[in-house]
mmCIF file of C-alpha atoms in Angstrom:
data_model
loop_
_atom_site.group_PDB
_atom_site.id
_atom_site.type_symbol
_atom_site.label_atom_id
_atom_site.label_comp_id
_atom_site.label_asym_id
_atom_site.label_seq_id
_atom_site.Cartn_x
_atom_site.Cartn_y
_atom_site.Cartn_z
ATOM 1 C CA MET D 10 -60.579 9.055 59.690
ATOM 2 C CA LYS D 11 -59.000 12.946 59.453
ATOM 3 C CA ARG D 12 -56.199 11.694 60.742
ATOM 4 C CA PHE D 13 -55.597 8.906 58.113
ATOM 5 C CA LEU D 14 -56.340 11.506 54.814
ATOM 6 C CA LEU D 15 -53.611 14.184 56.768
ATOM 7 C CA PHE D 16 -51.428 11.603 56.475
ATOM 8 C CA VAL D 17 -51.696 10.083 52.925
ATOM 9 C CA GLY D 18 -51.211 13.721 51.867
ATOM 10 C CA VAL D 19 -48.160 13.999 54.075
ATOM 11 C CA LEU D 20 -47.065 10.774 52.088
ATOM 12 C CA CYS D 21 -47.726 11.960 48.712
ATOM 13 C CA ILE D 22 -45.796 15.489 49.345
ATOM 14 C CA THR D 23 -43.174 13.222 50.321
ATOM 15 C CA ALA D 24 -42.297 11.631 47.610
ATOM 16 C CA ALA D 25 -43.763 14.530 45.139
ATOM 17 C CA LEU D 26 -40.035 16.306 46.442
ATOM 18 C CA THR D 27 -38.105 13.004 46.338
ATOM 19 C CA ILE D 28 -39.321 12.470 42.837
ATOM 20 C CA GLY D 29 -38.796 16.248 42.169
ATOM 21 C CA GLY D 30 -35.704 16.487 44.444
ATOM 22 C CA ALA D 31 -34.186 13.225 42.214
ATOM 23 C CA ALA D 32 -35.347 14.927 38.762
ATOM 24 C CA VAL D 33 -33.403 17.966 39.890
ATOM 25 C CA TYR D 34 -30.147 15.996 40.740
ATOM 26 C CA VAL D 35 -30.887 13.664 37.216
ATOM 27 C CA TYR D 36 -31.400 16.964 34.788
ATOM 28 C CA VAL D 37 -28.502 18.920 36.552
ATOM 29 C CA GLN D 38 -25.474 16.370 36.541
ATOM 30 C CA TYR D 39 -26.874 15.741 32.408
ATOM 31 C CA THR D 40 -26.856 19.217 31.659
ATOM 32 C CA SER D 41 -23.294 20.241 33.755
ATOM 33 C CA PRO D 42 -19.575 19.819 32.618
ATOM 34 C CA SER D 43 -17.690 16.796 32.084
ATOM 35 C CA LYS D 44 -14.673 15.266 33.519
ATOM 36 C CA LEU D 45 -12.859 15.245 29.970
ATOM 37 C CA VAL D 46 -9.889 17.152 30.205
ATOM 38 C CA GLN D 47 -9.042 17.607 25.997
ATOM 39 C CA SER D 48 -10.678 17.578 23.236
ATOM 40 C CA SER D 49 -10.917 13.948 21.997
ATOM 41 C CA ASP D 50 -12.448 11.813 19.088
ATOM 42 C CA ILE D 51 -14.183 9.010 20.638
ATOM 43 C CA ILE D 52 -16.126 5.795 18.176
ATOM 44 C CA ILE D 53 -19.051 4.184 18.330
ATOM 45 C CA PRO D 54 -18.899 0.974 16.539
ATOM 46 C CA GLN D 55 -22.056 0.507 14.941
ATOM 47 C CA GLY D 56 -25.008 -2.083 16.445
ATOM 48 C CA THR D 57 -24.251 -0.327 20.378
ATOM 49 C CA GLY D 58 -26.861 0.595 22.609
ATOM 50 C CA VAL D 59 -27.740 3.383 24.807
ATOM 51 C CA ARG D 60 -26.626 1.275 27.727
ATOM 52 C CA GLY D 61 -23.282 0.890 25.906
ATOM 53 C CA ILE D 62 -22.908 3.447 24.734
ATOM 54 C CA ALA D 63 -22.832 5.247 27.748
ATOM 55 C CA GLU D 64 -20.766 2.762 29.456
ATOM 56 C CA ILE D 65 -18.787 3.701 26.903
ATOM 57 C CA PHE D 66 -18.739 7.678 28.368
ATOM 58 C CA GLN D 67 -18.203 6.716 31.594
ATOM 59 C CA ARG D 68 -15.003 5.015 30.027
ATOM 60 C CA GLU D 69 -14.489 8.660 28.588
ATOM 61 C CA GLN D 70 -15.338 10.334 31.498
ATOM 62 C CA ILE D 71 -18.176 11.940 29.855
ATOM 63 C CA VAL D 72 -20.978 10.076 32.540
ATOM 64 C CA ASP D 73 -19.700 9.495 36.218
ATOM 65 C CA GLN D 74 -23.140 7.508 36.125
ATOM 66 C CA PRO D 75 -24.180 5.502 32.877
ATOM 67 C CA LEU D 76 -28.052 5.030 34.528
ATOM 68 C CA ILE D 77 -27.657 9.449 35.006
ATOM 69 C CA PHE D 78 -27.035 9.479 31.107
ATOM 70 C CA LEU D 79 -29.770 6.508 30.349
ATOM 71 C CA ALA D 80 -32.579 8.900 32.617
ATOM 72 C CA GLY D 81 -31.160 11.807 30.496
ATOM 73 C CA VAL D 82 -31.762 10.386 26.977
ATOM 74 C CA ARG D 83 -34.712 9.068 27.433
ATOM 75 C CA ALA D 84 -36.455 12.278 29.000
ATOM 76 C CA ALA D 85 -35.069 13.817 26.307
ATOM 77 C CA GLY D 86 -36.436 11.897 23.690
ATOM 78 C CA LEU D 87 -33.447 11.019 21.902
ATOM 79 C CA ASP D 88 -33.030 7.150 23.047
ATOM 80 C CA ARG D 89 -33.995 5.879 18.833
ATOM 81 C CA SER D 90 -31.330 8.672 17.225
ATOM 82 C CA LEU D 91 -28.641 8.503 18.797
ATOM 83 C CA ARG D 92 -26.245 7.249 15.898
ATOM 84 C CA ALA D 93 -22.754 4.957 15.792
ATOM 85 C CA GLY D 94 -19.839 6.533 13.890
ATOM 86 C CA GLU D 95 -16.692 8.267 14.556
ATOM 87 C CA TYR D 96 -17.314 11.932 16.893
ATOM 88 C CA THR D 97 -15.545 14.578 18.477
ATOM 89 C CA PHE D 98 -16.541 16.291 21.741
ATOM 90 C CA PRO D 99 -15.184 19.109 22.844
ATOM 91 C CA ALA D 100 -13.249 19.409 26.153
ATOM 92 C CA ARG D 101 -15.893 19.481 28.984
ATOM 93 C CA VAL D 102 -18.944 18.331 26.542
ATOM 94 C CA SER D 103 -21.765 18.214 28.997
ATOM 95 C CA PRO D 104 -23.232 14.714 28.705
ATOM 96 C CA ARG D 105 -26.616 16.373 27.285
ATOM 97 C CA GLN D 106 -24.572 17.678 24.248
ATOM 98 C CA ALA D 107 -22.442 14.613 23.599
ATOM 99 C CA ALA D 108 -25.828 12.851 23.690
ATOM 100 C CA GLU D 109 -26.438 15.448 20.818
ATOM 101 C CA ILE D 110 -23.542 15.173 18.533
ATOM 102 C CA LEU D 111 -24.180 11.413 18.024
ATOM 103 C CA ALA D 112 -28.346 12.421 17.301
ATOM 104 C CA SER D 113 -26.591 15.048 15.100
ATOM 105 C CA GLY D 114 -24.883 11.518 12.688
ATOM 106 C CA GLU D 115 -22.356 14.539 12.070
ATOM 107 C CA THR D 116 -19.347 12.445 12.336
ATOM 108 C CA VAL D 117 -15.340 12.651 12.058
ATOM 109 C CA ARG D 118 -14.270 13.476 8.594
ATOM 110 C CA ARG D 119 -11.768 11.629 7.153
ATOM 111 C CA PHE D 120 -9.710 11.675 3.983
ATOM 112 C CA VAL D 121 -7.640 8.918 1.863
ATOM 113 C CA THR D 122 -5.454 10.167 -1.595
ATOM 114 C CA ILE D 123 -4.600 8.013 -3.671
ATOM 115 C CA PRO D 124 -1.903 9.884 -6.276
ATOM 116 C CA GLU D 125 -2.060 10.071 -10.107
ATOM 117 C CA GLY D 126 -0.412 7.241 -12.318
ATOM 118 C CA LEU D 127 -1.287 4.739 -10.298
ATOM 119 C CA ARG D 128 -2.501 1.020 -11.022
ATOM 120 C CA SER D 129 -6.273 -0.160 -10.182
ATOM 121 C CA GLY D 130 -3.872 -3.569 -8.074
ATOM 122 C CA GLU D 131 -2.266 -0.437 -6.682
ATOM 123 C CA ILE D 132 -5.015 2.076 -5.593
ATOM 124 C CA ILE D 133 -6.677 -0.806 -3.646
ATOM 125 C CA ASP D 134 -3.284 -2.044 -1.444
ATOM 126 C CA ARG D 135 -3.838 1.619 -0.534
ATOM 127 C CA ILE D 136 -6.897 1.761 0.066
ATOM 128 C CA ASN D 137 -6.495 -1.593 2.293
ATOM 129 C CA LEU D 138 -4.256 0.054 4.608
ATOM 130 C CA VAL D 139 -6.638 2.508 5.078
ATOM 131 C CA ASP D 140 -7.433 2.765 8.235
ATOM 132 C CA GLY D 141 -11.277 2.943 9.567
ATOM 133 C CA LEU D 142 -12.149 1.922 6.390
ATOM 134 C CA THR D 143 -13.985 -1.934 6.171
ATOM 135 C CA GLY D 144 -15.528 -4.778 3.830
ATOM 136 C CA ASP D 145 -13.448 -6.317 1.375
ATOM 137 C CA ILE D 146 -11.940 -5.883 -2.099
ATOM 138 C CA THR D 147 -13.031 -8.662 -4.343
ATOM 139 C CA GLU D 148 -12.153 -6.960 -8.289
ATOM 140 C CA ILE D 149 -9.401 -5.368 -9.439
ATOM 141 C CA PRO D 150 -11.195 -2.890 -11.279
ATOM 142 C CA LYS D 151 -9.416 -2.620 -15.757
ATOM 143 C CA ASP D 152 -6.967 0.500 -15.330
ATOM 144 C CA GLY D 153 -8.295 3.939 -16.371
ATOM 145 C CA THR D 154 -11.462 3.265 -14.643
ATOM 146 C CA LEU D 155 -10.861 4.935 -11.613
ATOM 147 C CA LEU D 156 -9.775 9.020 -10.952
ATOM 148 C CA PRO D 157 -7.207 9.530 -8.273
ATOM 149 C CA GLU D 158 -8.046 12.507 -6.285
ATOM 150 C CA THR D 159 -8.490 12.994 -2.254
ATOM 151 C CA TYR D 160 -12.448 11.384 -1.503
ATOM 152 C CA GLN D 161 -13.691 12.273 2.080
ATOM 153 C CA PHE D 162 -15.131 9.514 4.150
ATOM 154 C CA SER D 163 -16.525 8.241 7.781
ATOM 155 C CA TYR D 164 -15.098 5.497 9.960
ATOM 156 C CA GLY D 165 -16.808 2.292 8.900
ATOM 157 C CA ASP D 166 -17.303 3.246 5.420
ATOM 158 C CA THR D 167 -16.679 0.622 2.902
ATOM 159 C CA LYS D 168 -13.660 -0.002 0.811
ATOM 160 C CA GLN D 169 -15.749 -1.156 -2.500
ATOM 161 C CA GLY D 170 -17.464 2.050 -1.944
ATOM 162 C CA ILE D 171 -14.437 4.183 -1.839
ATOM 163 C CA LEU D 172 -13.850 2.285 -5.099
ATOM 164 C CA ASP D 173 -17.211 2.875 -6.828
ATOM 165 C CA ARG D 174 -17.322 6.381 -5.891
ATOM 166 C CA MET D 175 -13.605 6.790 -8.077
ATOM 167 C CA ARG D 176 -15.494 4.901 -10.538
ATOM 168 C CA ASN D 177 -17.982 7.285 -10.748
ATOM 169 C CA ALA D 178 -15.604 10.303 -10.304
ATOM 170 C CA HIS D 179 -14.196 8.891 -13.319
ATOM 171 C CA ASP D 180 -17.521 8.768 -15.500
ATOM 172 C CA ALA D 181 -18.591 11.914 -14.572
ATOM 173 C CA LEU D 182 -15.562 13.770 -15.518
ATOM 174 C CA VAL D 183 -14.367 11.927 -18.805
ATOM 175 C CA SER D 184 -18.148 13.415 -19.278
ATOM 176 C CA GLU D 185 -17.705 16.712 -18.836
ATOM 177 C CA LEU D 186 -14.641 17.158 -21.232
ATOM 178 C CA TRP D 187 -15.238 14.679 -23.868
ATOM 179 C CA PRO D 188 -18.290 16.793 -25.427
ATOM 180 C CA GLY D 189 -15.405 19.953 -25.762
ATOM 181 C CA ARG D 190 -12.696 18.042 -26.773
ATOM 182 C CA ASP D 191 -10.109 19.764 -29.720
ATOM 183 C CA PRO D 192 -11.380 18.636 -32.675
ATOM 184 C CA ASP D 193 -9.534 17.390 -35.278
ATOM 185 C CA LEU D 194 -8.409 14.978 -32.491
ATOM 186 C CA PRO D 195 -5.670 11.594 -33.874
ATOM 187 C CA PHE D 196 -8.622 9.122 -31.422
ATOM 188 C CA ASP D 197 -12.439 9.081 -31.878
ATOM 189 C CA THR D 198 -12.935 6.984 -28.270
ATOM 190 C CA ILE D 199 -13.106 7.577 -25.317
ATOM 191 C CA GLU D 200 -11.695 4.298 -24.260
ATOM 192 C CA GLN D 201 -8.536 5.768 -26.585
ATOM 193 C CA ALA D 202 -7.904 9.291 -24.942
ATOM 194 C CA ILE D 203 -7.690 7.304 -22.007
ATOM 195 C CA VAL D 204 -5.017 5.201 -23.672
ATOM 196 C CA LEU D 205 -3.540 8.251 -23.793
ATOM 197 C CA ALA D 206 -4.013 9.670 -20.994
ATOM 198 C CA SER D 207 -2.951 6.743 -18.982
ATOM 199 C CA ILE D 208 1.073 7.345 -20.800
ATOM 200 C CA VAL D 209 0.907 11.140 -20.593
ATOM 201 C CA GLU D 210 0.303 10.820 -16.565
ATOM 202 C CA ARG D 211 2.686 8.267 -16.883
ATOM 203 C CA GLU D 212 5.586 10.057 -18.721
ATOM 204 C CA THR D 213 5.790 12.974 -16.626
ATOM 205 C CA GLY D 214 4.906 14.267 -13.041
ATOM 206 C CA VAL D 215 5.176 17.528 -13.655
ATOM 207 C CA ALA D 216 1.825 19.444 -14.101
ATOM 208 C CA ALA D 217 3.200 22.451 -17.016
ATOM 209 C CA GLU D 218 3.868 19.457 -19.228
ATOM 210 C CA ARG D 219 1.196 17.516 -19.707
ATOM 211 C CA GLY D 220 -0.618 19.703 -22.294
ATOM 212 C CA ARG D 221 2.964 20.124 -24.205
ATOM 213 C CA VAL D 222 3.867 15.839 -24.207
ATOM 214 C CA ALA D 223 0.166 15.286 -25.070
ATOM 215 C CA GLY D 224 0.871 17.698 -28.199
ATOM 216 C CA VAL D 225 4.243 15.651 -28.690
ATOM 217 C CA PHE D 226 2.618 12.253 -28.403
ATOM 218 C CA ILE D 227 -1.132 14.275 -31.219
ATOM 219 C CA ASN D 228 1.274 15.491 -33.518
ATOM 220 C CA ARG D 229 3.961 11.060 -33.764
ATOM 221 C CA LEU D 230 0.101 10.108 -34.155
ATOM 222 C CA ASN D 231 -1.015 12.177 -36.488
ATOM 223 C CA ARG D 232 2.661 11.500 -38.718
ATOM 224 C CA ASN D 233 1.854 7.716 -37.933
ATOM 225 C CA MET D 234 4.928 7.705 -35.869
ATOM 226 C CA ARG D 235 5.166 4.540 -33.059
ATOM 227 C CA LEU D 236 5.270 7.220 -29.880
ATOM 228 C CA GLN D 237 8.053 4.723 -28.367
ATOM 229 C CA SER D 238 7.496 5.421 -24.918
ATOM 230 C CA ASP D 239 9.009 3.738 -22.410
ATOM 231 C CA PRO D 240 6.111 3.389 -19.364
ATOM 232 C CA THR D 241 4.348 1.268 -22.590
ATOM 233 C CA VAL D 242 7.018 -0.712 -22.208
ATOM 234 C CA ALA D 243 7.466 -1.475 -19.092
ATOM 235 C CA TYR D 244 4.228 -1.923 -19.130
ATOM 236 C CA ALA D 245 4.191 -4.438 -21.221
ATOM 237 C CA VAL D 246 6.991 -6.595 -19.433
ATOM 238 C CA SER D 247 5.231 -6.361 -16.265
ATOM 239 C CA PRO D 248 1.903 -6.136 -17.221
ATOM 240 C CA ASN D 249 0.640 -7.258 -13.025
ATOM 241 C CA LYS D 250 2.626 -5.159 -11.021
ATOM 242 C CA ARG D 251 4.978 -2.236 -12.000
ATOM 243 C CA LEU D 252 8.746 -3.104 -13.579
ATOM 244 C CA ASP D 253 11.151 -2.296 -10.157
ATOM 245 C CA ARG D 254 14.470 -2.358 -12.574
ATOM 246 C CA ALA D 255 15.002 -0.151 -15.733
ATOM 247 C CA LEU D 256 14.897 -1.206 -18.829
ATOM 248 C CA THR D 257 16.995 -2.848 -21.121
ATOM 249 C CA ARG D 258 17.413 -2.803 -24.900
ATOM 250 C CA ASN D 259 16.093 -6.960 -25.426
ATOM 251 C CA ASP D 260 12.702 -5.135 -23.250
ATOM 252 C CA LEU D 261 12.139 -1.750 -25.928
ATOM 253 C CA ARG D 262 12.442 -5.314 -28.719
ATOM 254 C CA PHE D 263 9.652 -7.108 -26.735
ATOM 255 C CA GLU D 264 6.287 -8.257 -28.460
ATOM 256 C CA SER D 265 3.478 -7.021 -27.381
ATOM 257 C CA PRO D 266 0.554 -4.884 -28.284
ATOM 258 C CA TYR D 267 1.307 -2.449 -25.346
ATOM 259 C CA ASN D 268 5.147 -1.764 -26.728
ATOM 260 C CA THR D 269 4.589 1.536 -28.351
ATOM 261 C CA TYR D 270 8.576 1.156 -29.582
ATOM 262 C CA VAL D 271 7.183 -2.195 -31.981
ATOM 263 C CA THR D 272 3.154 -1.470 -32.184
ATOM 264 C CA ALA D 273 2.502 1.423 -34.074
ATOM 265 C CA GLY D 274 -1.149 3.183 -32.822
ATOM 266 C CA LEU D 275 -2.228 2.989 -29.366
ATOM 267 C CA PRO D 276 -2.080 0.130 -27.016
ATOM 268 C CA PRO D 277 -5.580 -1.957 -26.284
ATOM 269 C CA SER D 278 -5.629 -0.426 -23.148
ATOM 270 C CA PRO D 279 -4.857 2.346 -19.931
ATOM 271 C CA ILE D 280 -1.728 1.542 -18.747
ATOM 272 C CA THR D 281 -2.577 3.330 -15.478
ATOM 273 C CA ASN D 282 -5.090 5.506 -13.934
ATOM 274 C CA PRO D 283 -4.715 8.691 -14.916
ATOM 275 C CA GLY D 284 -5.832 11.941 -14.006
ATOM 276 C CA ARG D 285 -8.089 15.046 -13.881
ATOM 277 C CA ASP D 286 -5.002 17.369 -15.712
ATOM 278 C CA ALA D 287 -3.332 14.133 -17.662
ATOM 279 C CA ILE D 288 -6.765 13.645 -19.785
ATOM 280 C CA TYR D 289 -7.944 16.896 -19.791
ATOM 281 C CA ALA D 290 -3.949 17.258 -21.648
ATOM 282 C CA VAL D 291 -5.328 14.408 -23.938
ATOM 283 C CA LEU D 292 -8.371 16.296 -24.610
ATOM 284 C CA HIS D 293 -7.063 19.596 -25.357
ATOM 285 C CA PRO D 294 -3.315 18.910 -26.098
ATOM 286 C CA PHE D 295 -0.618 22.123 -26.174
ATOM 287 C CA GLU D 296 -0.297 23.012 -29.831
ATOM 288 C CA THR D 297 3.366 22.123 -31.146
ATOM 289 C CA ASP D 298 6.333 21.245 -33.658
ATOM 290 C CA ASP D 299 7.890 19.050 -31.052
ATOM 291 C CA LEU D 300 7.835 15.673 -31.785
ATOM 292 C CA TYR D 301 11.033 14.245 -29.580
ATOM 293 C CA PHE D 302 11.194 14.515 -25.912
ATOM 294 C CA VAL D 303 13.746 13.745 -22.934
ATOM 295 C CA ALA D 304 14.888 13.641 -19.502
ATOM 296 C CA ASP D 305 16.358 16.803 -18.417
ATOM 297 C CA GLY D 306 17.828 16.283 -14.869
ATOM 298 C CA THR D 307 15.539 18.316 -13.457
ATOM 299 C CA GLY D 308 12.962 16.763 -13.291
ATOM 300 C CA GLY D 309 11.094 17.583 -16.428
ATOM 301 C CA HIS D 310 11.712 17.034 -19.697
ATOM 302 C CA ALA D 311 14.649 18.737 -22.929
ATOM 303 C CA PHE D 312 11.254 19.399 -26.383
ATOM 304 C CA ALA D 313 12.769 18.419 -29.739
ATOM 305 C CA ARG D 314 11.861 19.100 -33.093
ATOM 306 C CA THR D 315 14.770 16.823 -35.352
ATOM 307 C CA LEU D 316 16.175 14.031 -34.584
ATOM 308 C CA ASN D 317 19.611 15.248 -34.330
ATOM 309 C CA GLU D 318 18.210 17.317 -31.655
ATOM 310 C CA HIS D 319 16.948 15.597 -29.106
ATOM 311 C CA ASN D 320 20.153 13.995 -29.947
ATOM 312 C CA ARG D 321 22.127 16.083 -28.550
ATOM 313 C CA ASN D 322 19.306 16.188 -25.819
ATOM 314 C CA VAL D 323 19.862 12.271 -24.842
ATOM 315 C CA ALA D 324 23.672 12.926 -25.004
ATOM 316 C CA LYS D 325 23.483 16.243 -22.231
ATOM 317 C CA TRP D 326 20.977 13.758 -20.502
ATOM 318 C CA ARG D 327 23.716 10.649 -20.459
ATOM 319 C CA ARG D 328 26.191 13.393 -20.296
ATOM 320 C CA LEU D 329 24.711 14.528 -16.140
ATOM 321 C CA ARG D 330 22.947 10.550 -15.466
ATOM 322 C CA ASP D 331 27.125 9.763 -15.424
ATOM 323 C CA SER D 332 28.159 11.830 -13.041
ATOM 324 C CA GLN D 333 26.211 11.193 -11.131
#
């Protein structure tokens, strides 16, 4: 009986030593630097379980044996905390550190920049080309309802989500700027302000000019003069896509409520999506006596108070254009 008890005791001690040795081995492997030679961005797809993550890490040389990762994660209580997404893993990251990175949820930050002055359809075309966004956009928003900006997103975010954020950002900006607008502006609604801002946005790409261009249009509206804005003609002639040719004399006579050469006042709706600066410009236009402007050949414009002065600027611009 004593020999049997001694034998059982030896077996228990051996088993304990074996289990303890295995635990030490797992811990060392789980916490040791990996073979990942350089920092790497790795995508963990939605719905990937712990075993699937271990297999991805094995391919990326973060773990040698998936079972070691499984055992370490479960021992640490992280098996239900690992999140899908795109993550940056530094060189030589240990399996434990990799698991903690997934549990943190700090995914790689991606960015999409939408320039000012695009129509909503053009914005959607750009969003559809952005790598890392998912899903579809089923409806084109009205022009003038989206705010061009740089937006941050994570891999797997939806295209519709970006569009919704652009709409919300537009609404928030307008709500912020509208109450502080200058007094006695020749329009009464936010919609009218956005219409004029969309024209200013298309008229000049020079940020420093936007307030002055807005001032010219404000002066014209106050004098019941037609705006005579070329971008409104281009929109009237081609409302569904950007016009890819120069305007003609017949275009200037094209009958449309958007053609400000033939129709007085503002067009019925925006012709593009204006940015923050253009919206601010029409709410706080420069005080100026200018009524006219024309391209000056440098990317900006020459402004004039009188028609005679404007005609001289136009002639100068034509000579410069014809000499090129």
